[in-house]
mmCIF file with all atom_site columns, C-alpha atoms in Angstrom:
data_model
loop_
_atom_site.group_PDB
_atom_site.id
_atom_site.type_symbol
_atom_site.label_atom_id
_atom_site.label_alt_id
_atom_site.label_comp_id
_atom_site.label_asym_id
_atom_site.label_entity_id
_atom_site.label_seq_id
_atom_site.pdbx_PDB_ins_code
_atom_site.Cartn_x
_atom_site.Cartn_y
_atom_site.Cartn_z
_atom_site.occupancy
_atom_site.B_iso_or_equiv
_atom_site.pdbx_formal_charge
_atom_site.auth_seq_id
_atom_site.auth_comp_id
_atom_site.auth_asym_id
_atom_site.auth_atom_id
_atom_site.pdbx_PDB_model_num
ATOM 1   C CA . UNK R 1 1   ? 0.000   0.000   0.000  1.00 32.00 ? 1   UNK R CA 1
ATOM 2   C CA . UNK R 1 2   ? 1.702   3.232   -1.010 1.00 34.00 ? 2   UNK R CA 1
ATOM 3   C CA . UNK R 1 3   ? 1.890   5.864   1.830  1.00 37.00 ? 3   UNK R CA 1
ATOM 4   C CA . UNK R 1 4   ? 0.945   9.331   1.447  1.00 38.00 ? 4   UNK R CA 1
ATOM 5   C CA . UNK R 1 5   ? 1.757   12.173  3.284  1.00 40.00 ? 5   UNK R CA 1
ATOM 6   C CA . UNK R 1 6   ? -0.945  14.632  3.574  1.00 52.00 ? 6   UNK R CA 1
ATOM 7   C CA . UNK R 1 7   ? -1.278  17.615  6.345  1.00 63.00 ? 7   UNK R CA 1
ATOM 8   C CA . UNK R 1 8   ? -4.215  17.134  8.729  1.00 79.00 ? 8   UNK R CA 1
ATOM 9   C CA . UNK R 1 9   ? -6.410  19.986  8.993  1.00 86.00 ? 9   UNK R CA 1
ATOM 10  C CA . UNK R 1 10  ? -8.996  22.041  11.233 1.00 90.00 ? 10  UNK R CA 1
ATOM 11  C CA . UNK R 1 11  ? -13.038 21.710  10.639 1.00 92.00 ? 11  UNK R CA 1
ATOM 12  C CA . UNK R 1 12  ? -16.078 22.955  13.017 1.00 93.00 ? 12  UNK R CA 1
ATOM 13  C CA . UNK R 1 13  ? -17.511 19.940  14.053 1.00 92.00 ? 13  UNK R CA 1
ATOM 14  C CA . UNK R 1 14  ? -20.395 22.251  15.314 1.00 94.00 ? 14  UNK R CA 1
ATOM 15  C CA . UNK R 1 15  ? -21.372 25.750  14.262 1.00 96.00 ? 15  UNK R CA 1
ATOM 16  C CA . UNK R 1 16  ? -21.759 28.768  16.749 1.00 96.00 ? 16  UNK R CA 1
ATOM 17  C CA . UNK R 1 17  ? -22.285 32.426  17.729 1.00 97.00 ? 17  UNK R CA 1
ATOM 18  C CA . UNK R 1 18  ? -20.619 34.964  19.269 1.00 97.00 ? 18  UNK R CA 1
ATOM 19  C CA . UNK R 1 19  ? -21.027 38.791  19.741 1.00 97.00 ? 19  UNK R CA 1
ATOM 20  C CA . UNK R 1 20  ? -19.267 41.122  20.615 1.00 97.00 ? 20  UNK R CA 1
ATOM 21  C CA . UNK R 1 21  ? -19.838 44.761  21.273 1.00 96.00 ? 21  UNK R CA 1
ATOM 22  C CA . UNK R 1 22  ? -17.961 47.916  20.652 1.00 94.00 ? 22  UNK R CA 1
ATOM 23  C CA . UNK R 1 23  ? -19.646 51.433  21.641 1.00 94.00 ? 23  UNK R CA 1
ATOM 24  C CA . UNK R 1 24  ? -22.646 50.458  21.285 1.00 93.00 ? 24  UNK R CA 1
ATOM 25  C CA . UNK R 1 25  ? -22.467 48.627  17.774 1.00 94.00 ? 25  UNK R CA 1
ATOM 26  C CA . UNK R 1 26  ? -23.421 44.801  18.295 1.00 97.00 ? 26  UNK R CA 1
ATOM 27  C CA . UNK R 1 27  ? -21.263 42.593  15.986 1.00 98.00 ? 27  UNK R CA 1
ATOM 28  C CA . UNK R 1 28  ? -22.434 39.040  15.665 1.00 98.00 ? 28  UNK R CA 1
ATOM 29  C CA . UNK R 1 29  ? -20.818 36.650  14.524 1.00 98.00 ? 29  UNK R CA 1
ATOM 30  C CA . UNK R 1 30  ? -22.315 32.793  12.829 1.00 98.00 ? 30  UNK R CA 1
ATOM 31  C CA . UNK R 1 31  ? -19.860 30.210  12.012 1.00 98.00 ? 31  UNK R CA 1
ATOM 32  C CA . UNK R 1 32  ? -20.951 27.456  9.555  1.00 97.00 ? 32  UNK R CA 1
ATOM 33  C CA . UNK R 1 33  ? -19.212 24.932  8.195  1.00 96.00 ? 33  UNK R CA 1
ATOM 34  C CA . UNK R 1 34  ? -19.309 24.627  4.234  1.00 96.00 ? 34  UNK R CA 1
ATOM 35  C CA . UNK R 1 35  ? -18.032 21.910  2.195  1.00 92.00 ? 35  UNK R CA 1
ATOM 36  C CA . UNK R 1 36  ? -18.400 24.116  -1.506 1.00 95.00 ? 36  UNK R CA 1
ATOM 37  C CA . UNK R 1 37  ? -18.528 27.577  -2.493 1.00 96.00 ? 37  UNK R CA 1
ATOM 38  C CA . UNK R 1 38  ? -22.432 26.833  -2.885 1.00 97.00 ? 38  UNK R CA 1
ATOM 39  C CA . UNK R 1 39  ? -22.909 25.953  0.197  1.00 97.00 ? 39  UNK R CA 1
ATOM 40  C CA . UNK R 1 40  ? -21.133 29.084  1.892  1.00 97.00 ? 40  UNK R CA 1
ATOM 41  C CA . UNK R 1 41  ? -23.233 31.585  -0.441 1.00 98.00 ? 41  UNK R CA 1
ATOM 42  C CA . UNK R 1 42  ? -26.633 30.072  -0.205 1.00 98.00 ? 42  UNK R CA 1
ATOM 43  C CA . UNK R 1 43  ? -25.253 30.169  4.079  1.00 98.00 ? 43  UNK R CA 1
ATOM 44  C CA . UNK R 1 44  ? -24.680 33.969  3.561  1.00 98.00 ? 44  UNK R CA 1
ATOM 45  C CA . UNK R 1 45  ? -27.775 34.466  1.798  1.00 97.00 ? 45  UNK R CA 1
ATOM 46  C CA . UNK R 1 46  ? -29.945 32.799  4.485  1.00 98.00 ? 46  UNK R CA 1
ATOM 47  C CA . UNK R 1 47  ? -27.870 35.076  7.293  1.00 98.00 ? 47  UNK R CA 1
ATOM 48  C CA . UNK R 1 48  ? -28.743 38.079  5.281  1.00 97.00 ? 48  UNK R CA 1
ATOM 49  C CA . UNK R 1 49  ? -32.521 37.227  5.347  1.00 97.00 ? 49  UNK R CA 1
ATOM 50  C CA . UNK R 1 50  ? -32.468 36.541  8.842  1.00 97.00 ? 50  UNK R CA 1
ATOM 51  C CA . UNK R 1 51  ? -30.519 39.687  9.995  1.00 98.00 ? 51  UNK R CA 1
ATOM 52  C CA . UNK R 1 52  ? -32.638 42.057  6.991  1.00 97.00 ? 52  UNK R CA 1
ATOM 53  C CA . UNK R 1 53  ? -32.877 44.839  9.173  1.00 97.00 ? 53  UNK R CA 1
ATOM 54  C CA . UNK R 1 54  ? -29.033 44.645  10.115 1.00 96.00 ? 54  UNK R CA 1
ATOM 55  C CA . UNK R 1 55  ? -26.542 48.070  8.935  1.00 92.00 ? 55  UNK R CA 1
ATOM 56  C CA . UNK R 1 56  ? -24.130 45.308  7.452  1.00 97.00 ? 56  UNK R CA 1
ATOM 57  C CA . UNK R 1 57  ? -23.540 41.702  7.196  1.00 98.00 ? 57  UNK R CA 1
ATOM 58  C CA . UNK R 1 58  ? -20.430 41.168  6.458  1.00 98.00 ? 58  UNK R CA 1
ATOM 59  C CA . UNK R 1 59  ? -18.674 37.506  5.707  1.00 98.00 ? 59  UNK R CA 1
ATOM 60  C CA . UNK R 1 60  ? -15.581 35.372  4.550  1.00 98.00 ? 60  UNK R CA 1
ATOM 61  C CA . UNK R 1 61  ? -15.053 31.835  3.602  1.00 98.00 ? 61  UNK R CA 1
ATOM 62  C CA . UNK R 1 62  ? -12.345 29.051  3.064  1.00 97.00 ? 62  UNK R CA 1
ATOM 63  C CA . UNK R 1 63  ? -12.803 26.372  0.934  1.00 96.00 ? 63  UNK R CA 1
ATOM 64  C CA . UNK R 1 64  ? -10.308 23.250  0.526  1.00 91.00 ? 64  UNK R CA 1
ATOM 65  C CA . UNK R 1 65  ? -8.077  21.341  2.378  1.00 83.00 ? 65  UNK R CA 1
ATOM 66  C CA . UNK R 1 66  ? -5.719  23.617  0.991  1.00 85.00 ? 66  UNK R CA 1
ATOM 67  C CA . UNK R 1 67  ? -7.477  26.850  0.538  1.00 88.00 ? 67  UNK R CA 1
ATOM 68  C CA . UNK R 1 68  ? -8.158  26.419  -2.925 1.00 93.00 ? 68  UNK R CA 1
ATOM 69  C CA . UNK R 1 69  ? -10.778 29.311  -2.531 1.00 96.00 ? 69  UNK R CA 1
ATOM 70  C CA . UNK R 1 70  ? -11.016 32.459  -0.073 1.00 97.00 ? 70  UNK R CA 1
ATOM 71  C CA . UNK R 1 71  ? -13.232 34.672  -0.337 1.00 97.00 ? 71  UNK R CA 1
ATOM 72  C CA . UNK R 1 72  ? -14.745 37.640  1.872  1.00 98.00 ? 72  UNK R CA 1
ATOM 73  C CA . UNK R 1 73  ? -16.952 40.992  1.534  1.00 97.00 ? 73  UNK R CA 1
ATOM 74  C CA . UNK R 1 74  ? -17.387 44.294  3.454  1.00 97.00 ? 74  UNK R CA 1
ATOM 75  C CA . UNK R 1 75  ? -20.801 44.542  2.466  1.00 96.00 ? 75  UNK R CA 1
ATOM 76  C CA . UNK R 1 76  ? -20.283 48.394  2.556  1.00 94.00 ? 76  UNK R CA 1
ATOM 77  C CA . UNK R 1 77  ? -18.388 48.767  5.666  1.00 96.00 ? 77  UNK R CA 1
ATOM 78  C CA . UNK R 1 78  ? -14.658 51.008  4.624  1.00 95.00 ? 78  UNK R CA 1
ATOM 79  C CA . UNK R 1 79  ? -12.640 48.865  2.408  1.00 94.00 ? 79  UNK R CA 1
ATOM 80  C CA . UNK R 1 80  ? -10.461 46.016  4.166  1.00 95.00 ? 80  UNK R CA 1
ATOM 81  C CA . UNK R 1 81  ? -11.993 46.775  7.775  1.00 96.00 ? 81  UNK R CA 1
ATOM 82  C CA . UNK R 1 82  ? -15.154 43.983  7.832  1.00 97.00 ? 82  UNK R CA 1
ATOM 83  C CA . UNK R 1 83  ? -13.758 40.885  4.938  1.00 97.00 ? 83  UNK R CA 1
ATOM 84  C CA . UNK R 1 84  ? -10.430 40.628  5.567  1.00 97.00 ? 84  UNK R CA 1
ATOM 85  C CA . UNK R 1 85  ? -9.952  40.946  9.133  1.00 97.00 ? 85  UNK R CA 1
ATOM 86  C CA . UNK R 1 86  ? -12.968 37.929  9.691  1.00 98.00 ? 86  UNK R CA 1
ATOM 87  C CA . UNK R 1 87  ? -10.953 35.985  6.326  1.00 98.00 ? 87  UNK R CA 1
ATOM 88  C CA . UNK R 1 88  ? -7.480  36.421  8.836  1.00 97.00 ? 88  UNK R CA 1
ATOM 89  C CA . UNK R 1 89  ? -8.696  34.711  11.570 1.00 97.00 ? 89  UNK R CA 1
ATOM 90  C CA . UNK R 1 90  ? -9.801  31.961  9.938  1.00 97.00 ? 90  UNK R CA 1
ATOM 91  C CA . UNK R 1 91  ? -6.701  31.727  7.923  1.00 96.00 ? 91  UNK R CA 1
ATOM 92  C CA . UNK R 1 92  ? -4.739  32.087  11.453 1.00 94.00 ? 92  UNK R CA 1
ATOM 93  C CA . UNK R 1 93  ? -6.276  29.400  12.754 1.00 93.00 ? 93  UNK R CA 1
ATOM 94  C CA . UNK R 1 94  ? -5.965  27.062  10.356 1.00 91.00 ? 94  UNK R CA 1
ATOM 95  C CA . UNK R 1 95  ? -9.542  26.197  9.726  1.00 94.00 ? 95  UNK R CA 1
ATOM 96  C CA . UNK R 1 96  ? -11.112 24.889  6.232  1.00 94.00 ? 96  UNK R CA 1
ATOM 97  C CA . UNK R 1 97  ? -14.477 24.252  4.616  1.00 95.00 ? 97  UNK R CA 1
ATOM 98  C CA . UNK R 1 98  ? -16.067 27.454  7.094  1.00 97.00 ? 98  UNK R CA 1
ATOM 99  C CA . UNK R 1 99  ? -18.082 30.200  6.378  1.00 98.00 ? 99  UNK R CA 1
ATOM 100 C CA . UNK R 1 100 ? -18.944 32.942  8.806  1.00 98.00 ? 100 UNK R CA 1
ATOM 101 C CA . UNK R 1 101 ? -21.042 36.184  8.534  1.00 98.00 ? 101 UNK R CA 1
ATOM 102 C CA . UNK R 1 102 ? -20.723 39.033  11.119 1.00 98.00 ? 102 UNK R CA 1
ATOM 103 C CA . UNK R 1 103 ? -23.818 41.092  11.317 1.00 98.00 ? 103 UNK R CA 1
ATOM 104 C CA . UNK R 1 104 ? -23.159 44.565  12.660 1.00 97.00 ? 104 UNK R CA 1
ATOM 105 C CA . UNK R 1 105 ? -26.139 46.197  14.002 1.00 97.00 ? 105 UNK R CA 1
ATOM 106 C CA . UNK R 1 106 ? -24.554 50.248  14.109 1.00 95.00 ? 106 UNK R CA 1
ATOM 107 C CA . UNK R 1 107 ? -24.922 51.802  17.552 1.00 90.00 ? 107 UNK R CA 1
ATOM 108 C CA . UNK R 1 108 ? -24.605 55.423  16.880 1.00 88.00 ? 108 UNK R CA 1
ATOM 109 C CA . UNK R 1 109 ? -20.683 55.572  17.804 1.00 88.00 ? 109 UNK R CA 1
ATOM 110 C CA . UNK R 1 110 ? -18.479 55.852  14.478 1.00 89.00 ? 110 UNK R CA 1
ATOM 111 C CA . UNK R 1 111 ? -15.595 53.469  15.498 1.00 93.00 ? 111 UNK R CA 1
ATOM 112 C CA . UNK R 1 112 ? -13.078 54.385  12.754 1.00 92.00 ? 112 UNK R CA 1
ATOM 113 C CA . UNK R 1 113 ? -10.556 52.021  10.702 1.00 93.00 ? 113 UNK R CA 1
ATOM 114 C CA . UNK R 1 114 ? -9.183  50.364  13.326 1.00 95.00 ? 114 UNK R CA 1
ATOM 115 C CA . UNK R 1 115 ? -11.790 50.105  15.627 1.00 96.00 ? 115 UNK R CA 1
ATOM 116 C CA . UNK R 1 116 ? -13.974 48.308  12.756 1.00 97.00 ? 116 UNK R CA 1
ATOM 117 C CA . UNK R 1 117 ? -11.034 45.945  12.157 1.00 97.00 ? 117 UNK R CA 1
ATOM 118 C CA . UNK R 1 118 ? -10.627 45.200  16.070 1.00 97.00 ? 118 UNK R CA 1
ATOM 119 C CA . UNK R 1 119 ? -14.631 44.729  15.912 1.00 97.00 ? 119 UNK R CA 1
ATOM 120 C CA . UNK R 1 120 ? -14.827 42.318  13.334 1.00 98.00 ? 120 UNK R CA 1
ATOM 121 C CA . UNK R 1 121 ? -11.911 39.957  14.111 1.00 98.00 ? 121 UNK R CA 1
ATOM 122 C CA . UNK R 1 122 ? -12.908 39.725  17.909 1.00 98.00 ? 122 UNK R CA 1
ATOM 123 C CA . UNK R 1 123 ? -16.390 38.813  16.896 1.00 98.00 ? 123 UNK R CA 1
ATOM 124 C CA . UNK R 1 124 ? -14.928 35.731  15.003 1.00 98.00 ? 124 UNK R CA 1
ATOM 125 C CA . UNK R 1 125 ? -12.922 34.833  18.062 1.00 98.00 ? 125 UNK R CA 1
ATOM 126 C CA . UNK R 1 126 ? -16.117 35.135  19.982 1.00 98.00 ? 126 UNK R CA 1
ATOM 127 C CA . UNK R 1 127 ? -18.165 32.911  17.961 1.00 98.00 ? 127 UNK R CA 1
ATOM 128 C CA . UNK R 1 128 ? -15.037 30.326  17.765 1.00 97.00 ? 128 UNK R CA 1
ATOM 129 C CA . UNK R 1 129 ? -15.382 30.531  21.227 1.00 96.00 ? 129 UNK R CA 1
ATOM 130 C CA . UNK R 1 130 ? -18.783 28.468  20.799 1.00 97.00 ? 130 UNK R CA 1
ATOM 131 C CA . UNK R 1 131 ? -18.156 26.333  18.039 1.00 96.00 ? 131 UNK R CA 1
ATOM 132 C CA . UNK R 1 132 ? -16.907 22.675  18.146 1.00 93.00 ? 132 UNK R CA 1
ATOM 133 C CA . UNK R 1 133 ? -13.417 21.961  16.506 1.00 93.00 ? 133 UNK R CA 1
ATOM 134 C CA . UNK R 1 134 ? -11.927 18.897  15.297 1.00 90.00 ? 134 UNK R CA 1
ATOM 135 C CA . UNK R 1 135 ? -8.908  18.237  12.676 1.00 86.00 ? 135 UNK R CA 1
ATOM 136 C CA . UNK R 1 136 ? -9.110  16.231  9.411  1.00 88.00 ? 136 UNK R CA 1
ATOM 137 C CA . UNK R 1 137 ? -6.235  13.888  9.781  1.00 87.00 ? 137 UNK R CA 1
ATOM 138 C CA . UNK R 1 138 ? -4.898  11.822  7.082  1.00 89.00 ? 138 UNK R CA 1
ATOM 139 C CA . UNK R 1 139 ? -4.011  7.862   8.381  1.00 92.00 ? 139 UNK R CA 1
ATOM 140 C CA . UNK R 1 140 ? -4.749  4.576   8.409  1.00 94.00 ? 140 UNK R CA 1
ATOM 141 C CA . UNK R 1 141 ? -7.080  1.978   9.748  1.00 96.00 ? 141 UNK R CA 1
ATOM 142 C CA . UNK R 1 142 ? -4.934  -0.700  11.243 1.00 97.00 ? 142 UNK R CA 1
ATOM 143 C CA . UNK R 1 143 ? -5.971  -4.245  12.380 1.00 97.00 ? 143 UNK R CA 1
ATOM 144 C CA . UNK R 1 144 ? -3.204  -5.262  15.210 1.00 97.00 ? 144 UNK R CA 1
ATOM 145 C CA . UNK R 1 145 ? -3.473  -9.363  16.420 1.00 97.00 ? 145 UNK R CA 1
ATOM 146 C CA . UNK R 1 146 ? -1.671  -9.966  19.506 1.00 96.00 ? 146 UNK R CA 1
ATOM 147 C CA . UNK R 1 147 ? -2.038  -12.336 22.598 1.00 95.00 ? 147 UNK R CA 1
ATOM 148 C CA . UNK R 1 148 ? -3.371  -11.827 25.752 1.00 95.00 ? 148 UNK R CA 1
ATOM 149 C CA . UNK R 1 149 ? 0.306   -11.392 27.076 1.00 93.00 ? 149 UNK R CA 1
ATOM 150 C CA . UNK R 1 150 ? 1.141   -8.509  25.065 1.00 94.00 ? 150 UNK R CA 1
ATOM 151 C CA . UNK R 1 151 ? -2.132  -6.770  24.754 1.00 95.00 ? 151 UNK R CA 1
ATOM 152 C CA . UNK R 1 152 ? -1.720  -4.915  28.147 1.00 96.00 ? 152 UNK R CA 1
ATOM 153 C CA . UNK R 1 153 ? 1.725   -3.612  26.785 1.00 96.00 ? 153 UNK R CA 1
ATOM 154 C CA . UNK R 1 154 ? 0.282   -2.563  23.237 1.00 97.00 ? 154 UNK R CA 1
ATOM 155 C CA . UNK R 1 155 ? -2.588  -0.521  24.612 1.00 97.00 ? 155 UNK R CA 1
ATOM 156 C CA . UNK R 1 156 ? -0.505  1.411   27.158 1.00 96.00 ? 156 UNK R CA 1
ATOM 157 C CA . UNK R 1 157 ? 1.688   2.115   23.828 1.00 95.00 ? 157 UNK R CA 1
ATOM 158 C CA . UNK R 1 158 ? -0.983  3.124   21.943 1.00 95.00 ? 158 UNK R CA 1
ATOM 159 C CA . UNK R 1 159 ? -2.356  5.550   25.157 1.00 93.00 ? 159 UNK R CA 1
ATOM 160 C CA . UNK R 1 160 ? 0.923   7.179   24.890 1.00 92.00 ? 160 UNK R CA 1
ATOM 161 C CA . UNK R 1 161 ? 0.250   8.158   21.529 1.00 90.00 ? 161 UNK R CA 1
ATOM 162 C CA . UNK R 1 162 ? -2.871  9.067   21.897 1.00 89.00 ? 162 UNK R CA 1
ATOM 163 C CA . UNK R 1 163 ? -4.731  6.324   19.926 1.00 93.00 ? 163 UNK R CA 1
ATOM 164 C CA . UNK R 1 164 ? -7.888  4.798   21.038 1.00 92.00 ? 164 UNK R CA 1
ATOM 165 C CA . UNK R 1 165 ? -9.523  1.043   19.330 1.00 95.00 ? 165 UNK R CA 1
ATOM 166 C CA . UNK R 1 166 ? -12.616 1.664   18.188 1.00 94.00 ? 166 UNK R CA 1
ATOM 167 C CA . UNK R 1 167 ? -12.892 -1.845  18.080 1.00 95.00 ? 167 UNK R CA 1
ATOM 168 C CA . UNK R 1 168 ? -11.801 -4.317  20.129 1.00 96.00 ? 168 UNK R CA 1
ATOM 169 C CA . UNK R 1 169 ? -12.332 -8.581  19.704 1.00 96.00 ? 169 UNK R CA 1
ATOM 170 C CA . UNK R 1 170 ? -11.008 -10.345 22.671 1.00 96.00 ? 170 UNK R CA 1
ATOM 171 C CA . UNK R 1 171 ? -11.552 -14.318 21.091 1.00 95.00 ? 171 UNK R CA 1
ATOM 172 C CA . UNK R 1 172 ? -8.578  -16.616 21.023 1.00 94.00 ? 172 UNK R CA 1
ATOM 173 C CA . UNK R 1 173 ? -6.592  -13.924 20.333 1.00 95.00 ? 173 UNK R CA 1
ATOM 174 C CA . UNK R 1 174 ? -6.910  -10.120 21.094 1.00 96.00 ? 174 UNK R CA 1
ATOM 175 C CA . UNK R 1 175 ? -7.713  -8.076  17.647 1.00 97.00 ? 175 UNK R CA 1
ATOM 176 C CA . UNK R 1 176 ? -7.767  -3.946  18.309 1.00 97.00 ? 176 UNK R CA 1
ATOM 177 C CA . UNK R 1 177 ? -8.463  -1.769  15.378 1.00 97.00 ? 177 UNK R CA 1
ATOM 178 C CA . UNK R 1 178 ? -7.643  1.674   15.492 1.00 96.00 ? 178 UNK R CA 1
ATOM 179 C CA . UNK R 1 179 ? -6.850  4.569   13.657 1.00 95.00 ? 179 UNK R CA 1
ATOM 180 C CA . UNK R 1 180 ? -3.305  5.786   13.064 1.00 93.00 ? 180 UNK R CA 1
ATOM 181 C CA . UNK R 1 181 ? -1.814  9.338   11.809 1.00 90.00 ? 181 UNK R CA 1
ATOM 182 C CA . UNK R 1 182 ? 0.314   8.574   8.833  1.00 90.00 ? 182 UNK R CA 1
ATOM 183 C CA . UNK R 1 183 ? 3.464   10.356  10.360 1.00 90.00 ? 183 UNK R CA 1
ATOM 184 C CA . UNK R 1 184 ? 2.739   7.708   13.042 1.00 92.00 ? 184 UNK R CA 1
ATOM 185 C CA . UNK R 1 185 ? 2.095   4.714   11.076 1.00 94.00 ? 185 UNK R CA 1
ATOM 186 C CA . UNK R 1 186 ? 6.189   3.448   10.980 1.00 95.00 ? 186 UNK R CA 1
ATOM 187 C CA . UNK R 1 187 ? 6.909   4.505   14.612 1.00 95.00 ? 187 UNK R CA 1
ATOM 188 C CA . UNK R 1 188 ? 3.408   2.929   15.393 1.00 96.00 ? 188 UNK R CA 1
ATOM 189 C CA . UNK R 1 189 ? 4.565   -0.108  13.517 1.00 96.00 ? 189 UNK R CA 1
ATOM 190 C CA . UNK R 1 190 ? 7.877   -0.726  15.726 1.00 96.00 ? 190 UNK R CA 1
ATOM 191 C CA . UNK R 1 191 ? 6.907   0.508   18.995 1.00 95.00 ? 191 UNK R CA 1
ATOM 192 C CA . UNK R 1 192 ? 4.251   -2.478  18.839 1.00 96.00 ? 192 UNK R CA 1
ATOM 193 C CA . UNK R 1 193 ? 6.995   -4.680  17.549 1.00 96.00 ? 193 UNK R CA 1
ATOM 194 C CA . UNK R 1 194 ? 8.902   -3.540  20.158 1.00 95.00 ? 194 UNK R CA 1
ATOM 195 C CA . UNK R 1 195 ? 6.153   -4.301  22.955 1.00 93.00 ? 195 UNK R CA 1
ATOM 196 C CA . UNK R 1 196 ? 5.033   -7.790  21.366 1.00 95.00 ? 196 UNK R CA 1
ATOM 197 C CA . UNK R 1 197 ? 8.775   -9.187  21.244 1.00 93.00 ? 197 UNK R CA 1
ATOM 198 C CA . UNK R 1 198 ? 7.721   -9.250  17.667 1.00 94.00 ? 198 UNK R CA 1
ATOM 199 C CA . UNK R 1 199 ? 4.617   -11.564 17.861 1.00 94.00 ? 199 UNK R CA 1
ATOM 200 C CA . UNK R 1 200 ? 1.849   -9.090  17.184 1.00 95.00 ? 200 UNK R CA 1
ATOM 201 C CA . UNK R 1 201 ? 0.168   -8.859  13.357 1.00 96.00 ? 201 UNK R CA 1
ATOM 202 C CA . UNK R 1 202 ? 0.072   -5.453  12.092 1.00 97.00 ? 202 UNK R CA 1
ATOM 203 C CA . UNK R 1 203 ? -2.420  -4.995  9.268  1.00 96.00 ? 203 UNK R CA 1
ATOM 204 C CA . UNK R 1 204 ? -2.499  -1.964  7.436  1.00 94.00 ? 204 UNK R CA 1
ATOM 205 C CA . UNK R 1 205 ? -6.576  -2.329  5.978  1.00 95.00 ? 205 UNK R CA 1
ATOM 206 C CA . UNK R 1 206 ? -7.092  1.020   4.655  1.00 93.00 ? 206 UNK R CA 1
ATOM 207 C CA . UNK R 1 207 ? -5.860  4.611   4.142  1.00 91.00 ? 207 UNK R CA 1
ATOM 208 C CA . UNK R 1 208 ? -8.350  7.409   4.784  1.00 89.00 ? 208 UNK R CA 1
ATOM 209 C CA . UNK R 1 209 ? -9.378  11.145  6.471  1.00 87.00 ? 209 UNK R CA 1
ATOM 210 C CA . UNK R 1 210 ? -10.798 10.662  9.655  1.00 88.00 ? 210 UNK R CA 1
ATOM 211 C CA . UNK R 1 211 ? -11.954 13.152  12.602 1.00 83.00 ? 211 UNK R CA 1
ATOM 212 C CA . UNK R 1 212 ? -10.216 14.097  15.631 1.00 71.00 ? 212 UNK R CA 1
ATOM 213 C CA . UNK R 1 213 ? -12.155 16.429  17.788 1.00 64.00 ? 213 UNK R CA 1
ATOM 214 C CA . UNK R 1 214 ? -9.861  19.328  19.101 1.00 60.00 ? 214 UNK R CA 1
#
């Protein structure tokens, strides 16, 4: 089975909101997550119609594991202050296939350049706050046979890494399937060598992108 090498990345698991509120103005923010450029707009659209009587609502998306497409809008707030600042944080923390909209009901106050672009990225942060986070992870799903002598010494190895079964046969002989990282696969591979004296089966039975929940 060839081995490929591809960088995990960060999802929402869960949507949320956050607000936050700057003389006044109320910024909200609604995170989504979107799997196409489709699915963001017809996301904006919807926030739009629900926040109608809203100054601006203003929103930024990244598609792709690797970014393939950013986009964002100021929906008539100054140039760069609204978009960009909401696209940054997402960028900065890492996260793919998300939309979110901040709607910015105005509260009398004019805030100026940099108090818009303060505004908008701490009402991302705030509606992070209340989403659900989990990373994409490129791997492996791994069948490993061992006895009942060595299958006390291969799960404490795999609890040091951070690996759970999730599934587990105890028969004649112990069978755990789990789901392995592929920068941990080799080190993985020996360390349950290693723990077995050599007598545990290690079955590589598929590659694949799996959740891990942040």
């Amino acid at each position: 089975m060839g081995k490929r090498t591809e960088d995990s990345y960060r999802v929402l698991l869960t949507g949320g909101e956050g607000e936050y509120v700057e003389k006044k103005s109320r910024f909200i923010a609604t995170l989504q997550k979107c799997e196409s450029e489709e699915e963001a707009l017809r996301f904006i659209e919807g926030m739009k119609k629900k926040y109608w009587d809203a100054k601006h609502n203003c929103s930024a998306f990244v598609i792709g594991a690797k970014n393939e497409l950013t986009r964002c809008s100021d929906d008539g707030e100054p140039g760069g202050t609204a978009g960009r600042p909401m696209l940054e944080v997402l960028l900065g923390e890492d996260l793919h296939n998300v939309a979110v909209v901040v709607t910015r009901y105005f509260g009398g106050v004019l805030l100026g350049t940099g108090g818009l672009v303060r505004a908008y990225t701490q009402a991302v942060k705030e509606g992070l706050k209340n989403c659900v986070l989990g990373r994409m992870c490129f791997g492996y799903e791994v069948k490993i046979t061992t006895d009942y002598n060595g299958v006390g010494k291969v799960l404490y190895m795999l609890g040091n890494a951070k690996i759970e079964p999730f599934s587990s046969d105890y028969g004649e002989k112990v069978v755990l399937c789990v789901r392995i990282p592929a920068i941990l696969l080799e080190s993985v591979r020996k360390d349950t060598a290693d723990a077995t004296g050599g007598r545990a089966e290690f079955e590589e039975v598929k590659s694949l992108y799996y959740i891990h929940k942040d």
